[in-house]
Short mmCIF file of C-alpha atoms in Angstrom, two decimals:
data_model
loop_
_atom_site.label_atom_id
_atom_site.label_comp_id
_atom_site.label_asym_id
_atom_site.label_seq_id
_atom_site.Cartn_x
_atom_site.Cartn_y
_atom_site.Cartn_z
CA UNK A 1 -4.70 111.90 1.92
CA UNK A 2 -3.47 114.36 4.85
CA UNK A 3 -0.55 114.51 6.74
CA UNK A 4 0.34 117.08 9.69
CA UNK A 5 3.36 118.05 11.17
CA UNK A 6 3.52 120.57 14.59
CA UNK A 7 6.57 121.99 15.22
CA UNK A 8 7.82 124.32 18.26
CA UNK A 9 9.89 127.09 17.87
CA UNK A 10 11.99 128.33 21.02
CA UNK A 11 12.39 131.52 19.64
CA UNK A 12 14.93 133.46 17.20
CA UNK A 13 18.39 134.57 18.06
CA UNK A 14 21.56 134.31 16.35
CA UNK A 15 22.96 130.48 15.90
CA UNK A 16 19.75 129.28 17.81
CA UNK A 17 17.98 130.68 15.62
CA UNK A 18 19.29 128.71 12.37
CA UNK A 19 19.62 125.15 14.76
CA UNK A 20 16.14 125.76 15.57
CA UNK A 21 14.98 126.35 11.72
CA UNK A 22 17.10 123.27 11.16
CA UNK A 23 15.00 121.35 14.02
CA UNK A 24 11.73 122.41 12.07
CA UNK A 25 12.90 121.57 8.91
CA UNK A 26 14.24 118.04 9.52
CA UNK A 27 10.78 117.63 11.22
CA UNK A 28 8.84 118.97 8.27
CA UNK A 29 10.58 116.34 6.09
CA UNK A 30 7.79 114.08 6.27
CA UNK A 31 4.75 116.31 5.96
CA UNK A 32 5.81 117.39 2.48
CA UNK A 33 6.17 113.81 0.91
CA UNK A 34 2.48 114.02 -1.00
CA UNK A 35 3.31 117.53 -2.42
CA UNK A 36 6.76 116.27 -3.62
CA UNK A 37 5.13 113.57 -5.27
CA UNK A 38 2.47 115.44 -6.93
CA UNK A 39 4.60 118.35 -8.59
CA UNK A 40 5.96 118.30 -11.88
CA UNK A 41 9.36 120.08 -11.17
CA UNK A 42 10.21 118.95 -7.86
CA UNK A 43 13.19 120.68 -7.49
CA UNK A 44 11.22 123.70 -6.49
CA UNK A 45 8.85 122.42 -3.52
CA UNK A 46 11.80 122.47 -0.90
CA UNK A 47 12.68 125.75 -1.23
CA UNK A 48 8.65 127.19 -1.11
CA UNK A 49 8.90 125.12 2.19
CA UNK A 50 11.99 126.63 3.76
CA UNK A 51 11.11 130.55 3.02
CA UNK A 52 7.63 130.08 4.31
CA UNK A 53 8.64 127.93 7.31
CA UNK A 54 11.49 130.70 7.82
CA UNK A 55 8.63 133.44 7.60
CA UNK A 56 6.77 131.88 10.14
CA UNK A 57 9.94 131.19 12.57
CA UNK A 58 10.82 134.80 12.14
CA UNK A 59 7.14 135.97 12.93
CA UNK A 60 7.60 134.10 16.55
CA UNK A 61 10.82 135.67 18.27
CA UNK A 62 9.44 134.72 22.08
CA UNK A 63 8.55 131.09 20.39
CA UNK A 64 5.39 129.68 19.28
CA UNK A 65 4.43 126.86 16.84
CA UNK A 66 4.30 125.90 13.18
CA UNK A 67 2.05 123.25 11.62
CA UNK A 68 3.37 122.02 8.33
CA UNK A 69 -0.10 120.51 6.72
CA UNK A 70 -0.60 118.68 3.30
CA UNK A 71 -3.57 117.47 1.45
CA UNK A 72 -5.19 116.40 -1.69
CA UNK A 73 -7.99 118.48 -2.38
CA UNK A 74 -10.26 119.33 -4.86
CA UNK A 75 -10.87 122.92 -6.19
CA UNK A 76 -14.48 123.81 -7.03
CA UNK A 77 -15.81 126.95 -9.20
CA UNK A 78 -16.49 129.04 -6.14
CA UNK A 79 -12.62 128.77 -4.84
CA UNK A 80 -11.63 130.11 -8.90
CA UNK A 81 -14.03 132.77 -8.15
CA UNK A 82 -12.82 133.84 -4.92
CA UNK A 83 -9.07 133.49 -6.10
CA UNK A 84 -9.20 134.20 -9.95
CA UNK A 85 -5.68 132.90 -10.19
CA UNK A 86 -6.61 129.20 -9.18
CA UNK A 87 -7.73 126.48 -11.37
CA UNK A 88 -10.33 124.31 -10.74
CA UNK A 89 -9.91 120.38 -10.06
CA UNK A 90 -7.31 118.10 -8.09
CA UNK A 91 -4.73 119.90 -6.23
CA UNK A 92 -1.77 119.37 -3.69
CA UNK A 93 -2.01 121.88 -0.73
CA UNK A 94 0.91 122.50 1.23
CA UNK A 95 0.03 124.75 4.07
CA UNK A 96 2.32 126.38 6.67
CA UNK A 97 0.55 127.96 9.96
CA UNK A 98 2.23 129.95 12.54
CA UNK A 99 1.02 131.37 16.00
CA UNK A 100 3.38 134.15 15.47
CA UNK A 101 2.25 137.63 15.28
CA UNK A 102 -0.20 137.83 12.37
CA UNK A 103 -0.39 140.47 9.65
CA UNK A 104 -3.07 143.23 9.13
CA UNK A 105 -4.99 143.46 6.11
CA UNK A 106 -2.41 146.28 4.61
CA UNK A 107 0.38 144.32 5.38
CA UNK A 108 -1.35 141.18 3.67
CA UNK A 109 -1.64 142.74 0.43
CA UNK A 110 1.70 143.68 0.07
CA UNK A 111 3.28 140.41 1.26
CA UNK A 112 4.53 139.07 -2.03
CA UNK A 113 5.93 142.25 -3.38
CA UNK A 114 9.68 142.40 -3.93
CA UNK A 115 11.50 144.14 -1.37
CA UNK A 116 8.69 144.42 0.67
CA UNK A 117 9.54 143.54 4.38
CA UNK A 118 7.67 142.86 7.55
CA UNK A 119 11.23 143.13 9.41
CA UNK A 120 12.83 146.22 10.70
CA UNK A 121 14.91 148.08 8.41
CA UNK A 122 18.29 146.72 7.63
CA UNK A 123 17.14 143.31 8.85
CA UNK A 124 16.13 141.53 5.63
CA UNK A 125 15.75 141.71 2.11
CA UNK A 126 12.43 141.26 1.73
CA UNK A 127 12.83 138.71 -1.21
CA UNK A 128 11.63 135.43 0.52
CA UNK A 129 7.82 135.41 -0.04
CA UNK A 130 8.42 137.52 -3.33
CA UNK A 131 10.50 134.37 -4.43
CA UNK A 132 7.74 131.84 -3.10
CA UNK A 133 5.08 133.76 -5.18
CA UNK A 134 7.35 133.29 -8.00
CA UNK A 135 7.85 129.70 -7.77
CA UNK A 136 4.44 128.89 -7.20
CA UNK A 137 3.52 131.09 -10.12
CA UNK A 138 6.14 129.02 -12.29
CA UNK A 139 4.67 125.94 -11.10
CA UNK A 140 0.90 126.60 -12.54
CA UNK A 141 -0.32 127.21 -9.13
CA UNK A 142 -1.39 129.54 -6.48
CA UNK A 143 -1.04 130.87 -2.72
CA UNK A 144 -2.78 132.50 -0.07
CA UNK A 145 -2.87 133.85 2.90
CA UNK A 146 -4.74 134.69 5.71
CA UNK A 147 -4.05 136.12 8.84
CA UNK A 148 -4.89 138.04 11.80
CA UNK A 149 -3.00 140.56 13.81
CA UNK A 150 -1.96 138.44 17.66
CA UNK A 151 -3.19 135.58 16.22
CA UNK A 152 -0.92 133.97 13.91
CA UNK A 153 -0.82 133.54 9.70
CA UNK A 154 -1.20 130.98 7.24
CA UNK A 155 0.05 130.14 3.73
CA UNK A 156 -1.71 127.89 1.26
CA UNK A 157 0.26 126.98 -1.63
CA UNK A 158 -2.00 125.26 -3.83
CA UNK A 159 -0.64 122.94 -7.04
CA UNK A 160 -2.39 121.16 -9.98
CA UNK A 161 -1.86 117.59 -9.45
CA UNK A 162 0.27 116.17 -12.21
CA UNK A 163 -0.20 112.18 -13.24
CA UNK A 164 3.05 110.40 -13.55
#
């Protein structure tokens, strides 16, 4: 099963930024249904989605697109070798992609560190993605980031399926 939502952001400035985020999150509610159903502790999932969509929106100050997608996937041994914190087996995937500024490899290597921020000094605390990382790990999942400067970024959250 696969679900995706393509969302457009008009840029970010003051109150308009928060209104735009509300519109993006409203449209994304449908896309997260699969992941929500598969979580052992669903109370954290909306917060993960909120932080990832907020990061995407902030990376597009002049506007752009955010894609929120969910899918059931089977992670194999090759995936586990490539990403050592990953378990094999059935997973729910939550992917958030944007057409923002993107990140170089040096930035990607630090993106989940507490207090590390890609924003201008004083413009943020640098805890959003560190919080996402911690929540995903608490759920026994893994998070991968791929990005190219000038192209955009994709965060993929993999959560082991839990039988109800």
